mmCIF file of C-alpha atoms in Angstrom:
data_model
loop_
_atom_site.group_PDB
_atom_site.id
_atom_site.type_symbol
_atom_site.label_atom_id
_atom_site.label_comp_id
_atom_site.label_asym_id
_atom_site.label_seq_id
_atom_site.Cartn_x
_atom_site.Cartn_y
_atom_site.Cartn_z
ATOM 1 C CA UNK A 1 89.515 112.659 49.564
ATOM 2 C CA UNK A 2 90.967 109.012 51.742
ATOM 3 C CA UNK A 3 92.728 111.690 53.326
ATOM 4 C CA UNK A 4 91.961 114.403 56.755
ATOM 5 C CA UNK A 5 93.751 117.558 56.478
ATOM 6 C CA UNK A 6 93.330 117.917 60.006
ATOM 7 C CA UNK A 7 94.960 114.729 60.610
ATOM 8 C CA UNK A 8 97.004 115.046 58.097
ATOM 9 C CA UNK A 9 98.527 118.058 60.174
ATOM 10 C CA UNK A 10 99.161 115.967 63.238
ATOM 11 C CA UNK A 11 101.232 113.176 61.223
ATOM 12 C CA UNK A 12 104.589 115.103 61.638
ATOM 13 C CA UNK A 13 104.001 115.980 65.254
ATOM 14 C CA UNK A 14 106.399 114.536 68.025
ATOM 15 C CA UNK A 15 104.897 116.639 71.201
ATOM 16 C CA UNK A 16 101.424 118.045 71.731
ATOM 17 C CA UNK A 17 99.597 120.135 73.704
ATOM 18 C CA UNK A 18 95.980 119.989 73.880
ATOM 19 C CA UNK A 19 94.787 122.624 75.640
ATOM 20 C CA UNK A 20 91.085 123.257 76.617
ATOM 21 C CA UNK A 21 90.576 127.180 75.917
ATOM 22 C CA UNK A 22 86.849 127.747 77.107
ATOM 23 C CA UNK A 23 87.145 127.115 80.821
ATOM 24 C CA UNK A 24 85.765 124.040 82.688
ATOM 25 C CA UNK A 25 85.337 121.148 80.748
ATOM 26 C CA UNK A 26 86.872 122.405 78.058
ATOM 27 C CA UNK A 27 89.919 119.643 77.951
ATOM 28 C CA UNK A 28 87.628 116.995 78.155
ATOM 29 C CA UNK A 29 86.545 117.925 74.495
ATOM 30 C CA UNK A 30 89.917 116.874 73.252
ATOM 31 C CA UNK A 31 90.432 113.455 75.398
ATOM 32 C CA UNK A 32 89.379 111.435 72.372
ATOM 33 C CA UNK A 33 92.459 113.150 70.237
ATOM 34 C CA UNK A 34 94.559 112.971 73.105
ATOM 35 C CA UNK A 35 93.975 109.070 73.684
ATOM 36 C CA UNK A 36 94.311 108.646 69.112
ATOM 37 C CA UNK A 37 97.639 110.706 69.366
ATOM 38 C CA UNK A 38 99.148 108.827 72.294
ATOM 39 C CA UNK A 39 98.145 105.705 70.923
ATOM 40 C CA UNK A 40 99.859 106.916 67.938
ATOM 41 C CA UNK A 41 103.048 107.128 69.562
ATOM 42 C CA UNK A 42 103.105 110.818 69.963
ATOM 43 C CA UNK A 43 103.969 112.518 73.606
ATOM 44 C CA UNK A 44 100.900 113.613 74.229
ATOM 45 C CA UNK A 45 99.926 116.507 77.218
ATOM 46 C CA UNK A 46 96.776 117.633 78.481
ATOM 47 C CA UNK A 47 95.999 121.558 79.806
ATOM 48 C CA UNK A 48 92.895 124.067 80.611
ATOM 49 C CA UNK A 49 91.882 126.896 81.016
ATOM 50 C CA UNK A 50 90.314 127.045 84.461
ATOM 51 C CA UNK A 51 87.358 127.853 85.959
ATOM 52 C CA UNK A 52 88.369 126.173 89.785
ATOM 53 C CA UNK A 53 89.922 128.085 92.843
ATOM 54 C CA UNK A 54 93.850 127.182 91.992
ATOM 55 C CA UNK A 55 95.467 126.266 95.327
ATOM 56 C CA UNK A 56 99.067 127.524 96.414
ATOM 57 C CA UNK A 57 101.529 125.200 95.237
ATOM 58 C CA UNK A 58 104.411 126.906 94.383
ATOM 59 C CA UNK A 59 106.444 123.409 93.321
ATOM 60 C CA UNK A 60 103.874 123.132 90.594
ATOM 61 C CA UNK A 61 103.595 126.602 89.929
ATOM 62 C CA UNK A 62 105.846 127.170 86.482
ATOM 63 C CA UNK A 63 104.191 130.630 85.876
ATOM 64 C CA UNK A 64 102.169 133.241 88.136
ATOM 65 C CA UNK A 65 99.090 131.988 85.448
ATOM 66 C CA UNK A 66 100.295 128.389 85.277
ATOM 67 C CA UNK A 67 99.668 124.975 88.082
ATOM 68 C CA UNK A 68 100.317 121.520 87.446
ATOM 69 C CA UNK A 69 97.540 119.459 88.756
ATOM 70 C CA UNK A 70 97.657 116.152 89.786
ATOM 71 C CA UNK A 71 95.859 113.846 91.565
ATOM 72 C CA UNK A 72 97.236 114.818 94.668
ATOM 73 C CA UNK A 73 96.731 118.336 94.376
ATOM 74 C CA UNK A 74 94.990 120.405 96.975
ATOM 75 C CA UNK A 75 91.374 120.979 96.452
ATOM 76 C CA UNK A 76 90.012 124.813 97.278
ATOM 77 C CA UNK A 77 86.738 124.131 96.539
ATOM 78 C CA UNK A 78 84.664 121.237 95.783
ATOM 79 C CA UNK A 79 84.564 122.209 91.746
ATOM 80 C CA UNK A 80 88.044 121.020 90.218
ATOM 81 C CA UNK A 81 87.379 118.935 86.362
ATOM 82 C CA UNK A 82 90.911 118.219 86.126
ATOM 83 C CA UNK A 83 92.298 117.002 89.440
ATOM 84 C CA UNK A 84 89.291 114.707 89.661
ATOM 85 C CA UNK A 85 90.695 113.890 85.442
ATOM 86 C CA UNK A 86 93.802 113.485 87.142
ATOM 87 C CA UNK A 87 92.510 110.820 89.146
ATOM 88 C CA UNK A 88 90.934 108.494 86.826
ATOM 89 C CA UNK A 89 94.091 108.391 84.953
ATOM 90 C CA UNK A 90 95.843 107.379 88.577
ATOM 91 C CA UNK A 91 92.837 104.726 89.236
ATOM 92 C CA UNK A 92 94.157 103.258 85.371
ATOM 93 C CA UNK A 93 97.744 103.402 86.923
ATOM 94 C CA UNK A 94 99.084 106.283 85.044
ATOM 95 C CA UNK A 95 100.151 109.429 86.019
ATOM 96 C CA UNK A 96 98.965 112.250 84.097
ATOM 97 C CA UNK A 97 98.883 115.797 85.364
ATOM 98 C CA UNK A 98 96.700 118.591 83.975
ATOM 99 C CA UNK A 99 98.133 121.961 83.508
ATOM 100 C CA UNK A 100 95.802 124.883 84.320
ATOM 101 C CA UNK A 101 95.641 128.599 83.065
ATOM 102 C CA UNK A 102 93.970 130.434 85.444
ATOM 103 C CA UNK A 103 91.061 132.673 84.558
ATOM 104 C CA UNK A 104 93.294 135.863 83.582
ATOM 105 C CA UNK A 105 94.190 138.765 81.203
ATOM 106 C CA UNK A 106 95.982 137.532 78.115
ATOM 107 C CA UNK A 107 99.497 139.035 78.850
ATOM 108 C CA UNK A 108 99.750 136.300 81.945
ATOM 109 C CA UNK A 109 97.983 133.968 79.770
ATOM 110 C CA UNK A 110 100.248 134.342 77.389
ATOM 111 C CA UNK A 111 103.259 133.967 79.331
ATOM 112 C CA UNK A 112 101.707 130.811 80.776
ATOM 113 C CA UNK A 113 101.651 129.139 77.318
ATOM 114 C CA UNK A 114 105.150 130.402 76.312
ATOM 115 C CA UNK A 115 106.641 129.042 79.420
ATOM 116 C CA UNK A 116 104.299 125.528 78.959
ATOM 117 C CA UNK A 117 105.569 125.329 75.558
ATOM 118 C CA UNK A 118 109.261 125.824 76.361
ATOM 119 C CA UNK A 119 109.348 123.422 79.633
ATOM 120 C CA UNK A 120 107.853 120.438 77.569
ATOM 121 C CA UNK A 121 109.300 120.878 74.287
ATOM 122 C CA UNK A 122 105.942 121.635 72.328
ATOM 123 C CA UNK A 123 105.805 121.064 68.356
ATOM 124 C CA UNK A 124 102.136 121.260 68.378
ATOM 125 C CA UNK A 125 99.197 122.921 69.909
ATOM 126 C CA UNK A 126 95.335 121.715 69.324
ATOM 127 C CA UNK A 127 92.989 124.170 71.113
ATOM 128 C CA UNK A 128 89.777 122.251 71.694
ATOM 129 C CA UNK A 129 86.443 123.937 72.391
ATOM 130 C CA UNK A 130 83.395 122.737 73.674
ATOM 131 C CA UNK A 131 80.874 124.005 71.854
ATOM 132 C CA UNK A 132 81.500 126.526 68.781
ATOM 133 C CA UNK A 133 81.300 130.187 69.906
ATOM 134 C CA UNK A 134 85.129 130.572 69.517
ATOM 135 C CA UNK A 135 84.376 131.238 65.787
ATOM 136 C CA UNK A 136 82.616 134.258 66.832
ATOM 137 C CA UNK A 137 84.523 137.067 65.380
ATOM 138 C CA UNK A 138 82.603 139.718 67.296
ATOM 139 C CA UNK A 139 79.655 141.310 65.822
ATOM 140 C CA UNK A 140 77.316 138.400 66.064
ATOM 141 C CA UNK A 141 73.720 138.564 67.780
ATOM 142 C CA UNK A 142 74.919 136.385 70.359
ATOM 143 C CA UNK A 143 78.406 135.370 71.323
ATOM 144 C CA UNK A 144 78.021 132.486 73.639
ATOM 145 C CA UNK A 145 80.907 132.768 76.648
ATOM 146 C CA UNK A 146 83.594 134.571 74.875
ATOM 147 C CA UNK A 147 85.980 135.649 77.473
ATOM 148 C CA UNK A 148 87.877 132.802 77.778
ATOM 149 C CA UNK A 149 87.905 131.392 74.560
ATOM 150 C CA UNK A 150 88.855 134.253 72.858
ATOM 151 C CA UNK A 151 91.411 135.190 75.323
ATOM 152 C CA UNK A 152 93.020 131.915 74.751
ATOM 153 C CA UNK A 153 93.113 132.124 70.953
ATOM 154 C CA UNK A 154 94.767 135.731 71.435
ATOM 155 C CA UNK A 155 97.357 134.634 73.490
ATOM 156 C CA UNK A 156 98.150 131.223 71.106
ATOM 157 C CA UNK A 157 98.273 133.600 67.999
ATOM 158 C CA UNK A 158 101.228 134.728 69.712
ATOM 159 C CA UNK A 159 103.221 131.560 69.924
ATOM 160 C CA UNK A 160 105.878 130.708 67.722
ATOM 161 C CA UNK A 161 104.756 126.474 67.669
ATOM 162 C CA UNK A 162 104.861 125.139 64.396
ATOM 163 C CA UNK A 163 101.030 123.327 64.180
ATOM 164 C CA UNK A 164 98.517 125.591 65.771
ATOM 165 C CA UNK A 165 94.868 124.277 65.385
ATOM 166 C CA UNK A 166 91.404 124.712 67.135
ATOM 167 C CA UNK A 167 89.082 121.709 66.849
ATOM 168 C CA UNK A 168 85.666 122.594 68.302
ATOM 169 C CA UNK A 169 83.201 119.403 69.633
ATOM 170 C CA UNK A 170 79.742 120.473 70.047
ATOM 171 C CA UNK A 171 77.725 121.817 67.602
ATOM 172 C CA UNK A 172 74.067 123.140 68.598
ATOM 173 C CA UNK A 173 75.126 123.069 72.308
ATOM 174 C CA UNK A 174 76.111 126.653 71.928
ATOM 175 C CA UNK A 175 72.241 127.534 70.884
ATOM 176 C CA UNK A 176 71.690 127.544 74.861
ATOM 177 C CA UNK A 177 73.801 130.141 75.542
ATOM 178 C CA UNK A 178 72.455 132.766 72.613
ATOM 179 C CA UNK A 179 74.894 131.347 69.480
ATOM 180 C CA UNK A 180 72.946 131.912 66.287
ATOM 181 C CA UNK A 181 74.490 128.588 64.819
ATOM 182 C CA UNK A 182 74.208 130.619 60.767
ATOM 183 C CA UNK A 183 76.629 132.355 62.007
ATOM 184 C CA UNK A 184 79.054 129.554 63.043
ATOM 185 C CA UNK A 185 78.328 128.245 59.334
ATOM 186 C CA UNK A 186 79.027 131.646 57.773
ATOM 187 C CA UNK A 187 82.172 131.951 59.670
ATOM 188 C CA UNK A 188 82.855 128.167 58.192
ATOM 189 C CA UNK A 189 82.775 128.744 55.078
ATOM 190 C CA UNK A 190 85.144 132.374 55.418
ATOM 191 C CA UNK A 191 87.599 130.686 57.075
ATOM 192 C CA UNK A 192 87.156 127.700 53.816
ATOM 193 C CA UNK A 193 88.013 130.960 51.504
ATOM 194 C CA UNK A 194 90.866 131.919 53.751
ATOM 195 C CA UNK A 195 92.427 127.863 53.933
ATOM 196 C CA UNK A 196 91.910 127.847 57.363
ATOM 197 C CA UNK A 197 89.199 125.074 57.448
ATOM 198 C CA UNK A 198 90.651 121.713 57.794
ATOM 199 C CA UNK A 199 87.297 119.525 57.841
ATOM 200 C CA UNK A 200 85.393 117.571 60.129
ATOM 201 C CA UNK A 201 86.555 114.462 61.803
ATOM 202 C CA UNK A 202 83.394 112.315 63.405
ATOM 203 C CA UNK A 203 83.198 110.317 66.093
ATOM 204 C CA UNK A 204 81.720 107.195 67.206
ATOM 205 C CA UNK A 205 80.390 105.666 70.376
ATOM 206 C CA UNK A 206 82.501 102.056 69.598
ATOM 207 C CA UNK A 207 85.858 103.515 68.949
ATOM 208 C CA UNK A 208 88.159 102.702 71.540
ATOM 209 C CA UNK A 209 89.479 106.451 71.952
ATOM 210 C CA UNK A 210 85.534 108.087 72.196
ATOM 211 C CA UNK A 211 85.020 104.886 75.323
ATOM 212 C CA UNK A 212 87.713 106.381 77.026
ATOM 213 C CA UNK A 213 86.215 109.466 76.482
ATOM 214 C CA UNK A 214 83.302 108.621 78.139
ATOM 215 C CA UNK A 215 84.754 106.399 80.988
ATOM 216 C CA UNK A 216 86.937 109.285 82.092
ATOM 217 C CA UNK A 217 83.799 112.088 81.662
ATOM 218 C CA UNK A 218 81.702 110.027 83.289
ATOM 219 C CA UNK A 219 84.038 109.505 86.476
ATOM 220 C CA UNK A 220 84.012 113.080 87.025
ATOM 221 C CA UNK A 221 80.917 113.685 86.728
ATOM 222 C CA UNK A 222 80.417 111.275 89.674
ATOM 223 C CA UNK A 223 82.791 112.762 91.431
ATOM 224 C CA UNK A 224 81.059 116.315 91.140
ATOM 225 C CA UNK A 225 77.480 115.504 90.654
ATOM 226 C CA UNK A 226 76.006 119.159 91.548
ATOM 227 C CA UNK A 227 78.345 120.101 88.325
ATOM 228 C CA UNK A 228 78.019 117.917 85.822
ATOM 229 C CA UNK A 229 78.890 119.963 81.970
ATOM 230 C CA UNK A 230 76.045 120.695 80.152
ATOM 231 C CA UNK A 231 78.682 120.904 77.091
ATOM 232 C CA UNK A 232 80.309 117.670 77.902
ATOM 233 C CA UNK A 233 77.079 115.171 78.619
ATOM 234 C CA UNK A 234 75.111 116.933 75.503
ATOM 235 C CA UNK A 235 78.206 115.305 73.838
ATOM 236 C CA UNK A 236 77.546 112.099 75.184
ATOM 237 C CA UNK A 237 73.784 112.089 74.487
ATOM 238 C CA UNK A 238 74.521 112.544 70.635
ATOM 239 C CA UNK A 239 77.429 109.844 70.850
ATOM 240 C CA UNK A 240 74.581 107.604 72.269
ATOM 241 C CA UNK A 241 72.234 108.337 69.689
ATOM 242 C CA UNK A 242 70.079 110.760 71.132
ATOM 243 C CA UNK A 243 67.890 112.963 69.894
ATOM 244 C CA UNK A 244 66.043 116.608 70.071
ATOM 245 C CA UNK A 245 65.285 118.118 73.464
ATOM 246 C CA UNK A 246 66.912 115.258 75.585
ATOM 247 C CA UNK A 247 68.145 116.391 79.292
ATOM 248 C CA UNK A 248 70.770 114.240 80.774
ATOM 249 C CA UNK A 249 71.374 117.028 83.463
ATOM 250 C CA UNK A 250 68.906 118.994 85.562
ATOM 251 C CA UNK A 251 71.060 122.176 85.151
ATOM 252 C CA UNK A 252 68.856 121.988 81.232
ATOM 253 C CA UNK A 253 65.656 121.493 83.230
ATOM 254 C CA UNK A 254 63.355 124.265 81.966
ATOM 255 C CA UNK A 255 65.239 125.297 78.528
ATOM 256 C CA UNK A 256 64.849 123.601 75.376
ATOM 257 C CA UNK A 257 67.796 121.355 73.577
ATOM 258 C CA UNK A 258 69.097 120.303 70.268
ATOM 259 C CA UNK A 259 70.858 117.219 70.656
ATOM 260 C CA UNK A 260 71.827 115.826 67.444
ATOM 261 C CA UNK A 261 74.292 114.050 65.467
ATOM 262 C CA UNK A 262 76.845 117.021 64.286
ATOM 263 C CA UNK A 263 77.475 117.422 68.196
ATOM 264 C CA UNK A 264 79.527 114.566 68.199
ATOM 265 C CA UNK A 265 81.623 115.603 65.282
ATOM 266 C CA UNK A 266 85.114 117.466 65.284
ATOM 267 C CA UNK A 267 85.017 120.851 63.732
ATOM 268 C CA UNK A 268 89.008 121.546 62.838
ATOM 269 C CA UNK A 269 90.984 125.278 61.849
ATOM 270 C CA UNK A 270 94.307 126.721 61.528
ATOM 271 C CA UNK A 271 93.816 128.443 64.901
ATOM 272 C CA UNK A 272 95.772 131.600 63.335
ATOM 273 C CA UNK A 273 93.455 132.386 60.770
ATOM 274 C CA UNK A 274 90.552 131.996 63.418
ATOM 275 C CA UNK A 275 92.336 133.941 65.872
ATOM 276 C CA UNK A 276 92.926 137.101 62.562
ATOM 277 C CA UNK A 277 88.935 137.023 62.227
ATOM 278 C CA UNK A 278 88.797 138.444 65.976
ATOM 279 C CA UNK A 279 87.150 141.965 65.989
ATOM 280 C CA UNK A 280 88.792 142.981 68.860
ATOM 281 C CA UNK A 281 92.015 140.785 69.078
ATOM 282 C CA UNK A 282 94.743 144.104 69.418
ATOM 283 C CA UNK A 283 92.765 145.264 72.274
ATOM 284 C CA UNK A 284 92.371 141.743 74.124
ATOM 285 C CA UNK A 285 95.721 141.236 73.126
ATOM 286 C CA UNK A 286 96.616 144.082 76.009
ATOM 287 C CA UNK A 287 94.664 143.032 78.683
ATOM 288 C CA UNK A 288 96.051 142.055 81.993
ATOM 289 C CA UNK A 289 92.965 140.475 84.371
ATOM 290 C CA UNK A 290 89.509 139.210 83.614
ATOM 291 C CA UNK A 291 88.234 142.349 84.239
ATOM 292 C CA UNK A 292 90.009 143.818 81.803
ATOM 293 C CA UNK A 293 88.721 141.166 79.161
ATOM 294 C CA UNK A 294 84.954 142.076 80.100
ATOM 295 C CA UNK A 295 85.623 145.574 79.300
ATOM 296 C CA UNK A 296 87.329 145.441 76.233
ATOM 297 C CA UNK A 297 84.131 142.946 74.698
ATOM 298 C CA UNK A 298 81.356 145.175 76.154
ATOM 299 C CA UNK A 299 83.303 148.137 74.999
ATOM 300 C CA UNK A 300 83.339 146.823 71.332
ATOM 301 C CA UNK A 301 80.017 146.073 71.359
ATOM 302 C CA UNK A 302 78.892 149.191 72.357
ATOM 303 C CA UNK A 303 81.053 150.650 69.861
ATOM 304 C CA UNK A 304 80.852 148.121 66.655
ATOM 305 C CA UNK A 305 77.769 149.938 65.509
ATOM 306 C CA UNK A 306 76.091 147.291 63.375
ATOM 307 C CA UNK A 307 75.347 143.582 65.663
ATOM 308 C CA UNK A 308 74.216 141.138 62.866
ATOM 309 C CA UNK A 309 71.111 139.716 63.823
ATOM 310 C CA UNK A 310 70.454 136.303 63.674
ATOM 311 C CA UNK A 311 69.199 134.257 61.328
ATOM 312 C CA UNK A 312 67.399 130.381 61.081
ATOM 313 C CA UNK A 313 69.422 128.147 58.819
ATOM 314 C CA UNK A 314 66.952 127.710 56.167
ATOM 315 C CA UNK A 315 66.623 123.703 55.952
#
């Protein structure tokens, strides 16, 4: 019990990948592991899935699906999370790209990663979501914004890495997108009956990793003030101690929050045995856009036949 599972998995890694599988802000949900590991010793490297206009750079373009970003790199639009992540690592004198997925079927997806985890010699993989709703198999009243994350875990389920694991930051931030949070708990405990569950891994506002955190988060939210996460400063509310229906963003103005303490606390899997619990995985497995991705979850849910409704957690 003086032990983590999860961390116990990391202990023999030598390079990691944490990769942000939700879109957006995604990677900034794994920053605090990424700062533990590298101060750790490990080689540590940062990607995301993402949701910005990816600019035509073809000498950091490794893959049709796959950009290095720096701090240099050419801005299409205003909204770009990881060159302006890029940047606070430059203003601390380092230089640390961000690799970006674009927004895509799996099969480029997939070929993304593959040629990621060749090029830098990749041992392990953490998949970090922001929020929860990648546990959601499917057949749940509400599935939060699926597309991406599930897309991602199809395409890492495919990956021949030694340690692949999802660890999910967030929880209750999901309920304002439709996520019937009994659900996330049911799929918990499966997933404990399957050994996929690894446990939870808190974190605290004075640890040296979770101020980094919030230094770096908090520069780009600066940076892009008319987008600051809802997913990423919920976080930082419950790090701070916050409480209930507490808006630090008026993109919440009008809608009703949960901030509390479990938000601030790591949620770790084997991301295999998450990624077997998909519904639809074989199908999303063979798509080749976005489009493609919508299709294949509105066609199971028409199809499924029985949508579990949801339920309040009875405390």
């Amino acid at each position: 019990m003086l032990k983590s599972p999860f961390l116990d998995a990391l202990e023999p890694a030598h390079r990691v990948l944490i990769a942000g599988i939700g879109g957006g802000y995604d990677v900034f949900s794994g920053l605090p592991l990424y700062f533990g590991l590298r101060a750790d010793g490990k080689e540590v490297h940062l990607a995301n899935l993402s949701f910005s206009l990816l600019p035509h750079d073809p000498a950091g373009r490794l893959a049709p699906a796959l950009l290095r970003v720096g701090a240099a790199t050419d801005s299409m639009t205003g909204y770009f999370p990881e060159k302006y992540l890029a940047q606070w690592f430059r203003s601390r004198g380092e230089d640390v790209p961000v690799w970006c997925f674009a927004r895509t079927g799996v099969q480029p997806l997939l070929e993304a990663y593959r040629t990621l985890v060749a090029h830098l010699g990749i041992d392990t993989l953490i998949l970090v979501d922001g929020g929860t709703d990648s546990l959601m198999r499917g057949d749940e009243a509400g599935l939060g914004t699926p597309q991406e994350d599930i897309a991602s875990l199809t395409a890492a389920h495919e990956l021949e890495v030694p340690t692949k694991l999802l660890a999910c930051l967030g929880f209750g931030v999901d309920h304002y997108h439709g996520v019937c949070h009994a659900h996330f708990l049911e799929a918990v405990a499966e997933l404990t009956r399957l050994r996929g569950y690894l446990g939870t891994v808190a974190l605290l506002e004075d640890m040296p990793e979770v101020r980094q955190y919030r230094a770096a988060t908090e520069s780009v939210f600066a940076q892009m003030p008319h987008a600051v996460s809802i997913v990423s400063s919920s976080i930082l509310s419950a790090l701070a101690g916050h409480y209930g229906d507490v808006h630090a963003t008026e993109r919440t103005r009008g809608s009703t929050l949960w901030i509390n303490p479990l938000m601030s606390t790591y949620w770790c899997f084997r991301a295999d045995a998450v990624a077997r619990r998909i519904l639809y995985r074989e199908a999303m497995l063979r798509t080749e856009s976005y489009l493609d991705i919508n299709r294949v979850i509105e066609e199971f849910r028409l199809g499924c036949g029985a949508i579990r409704r949801a339920t309040r957690i009875p405390l």
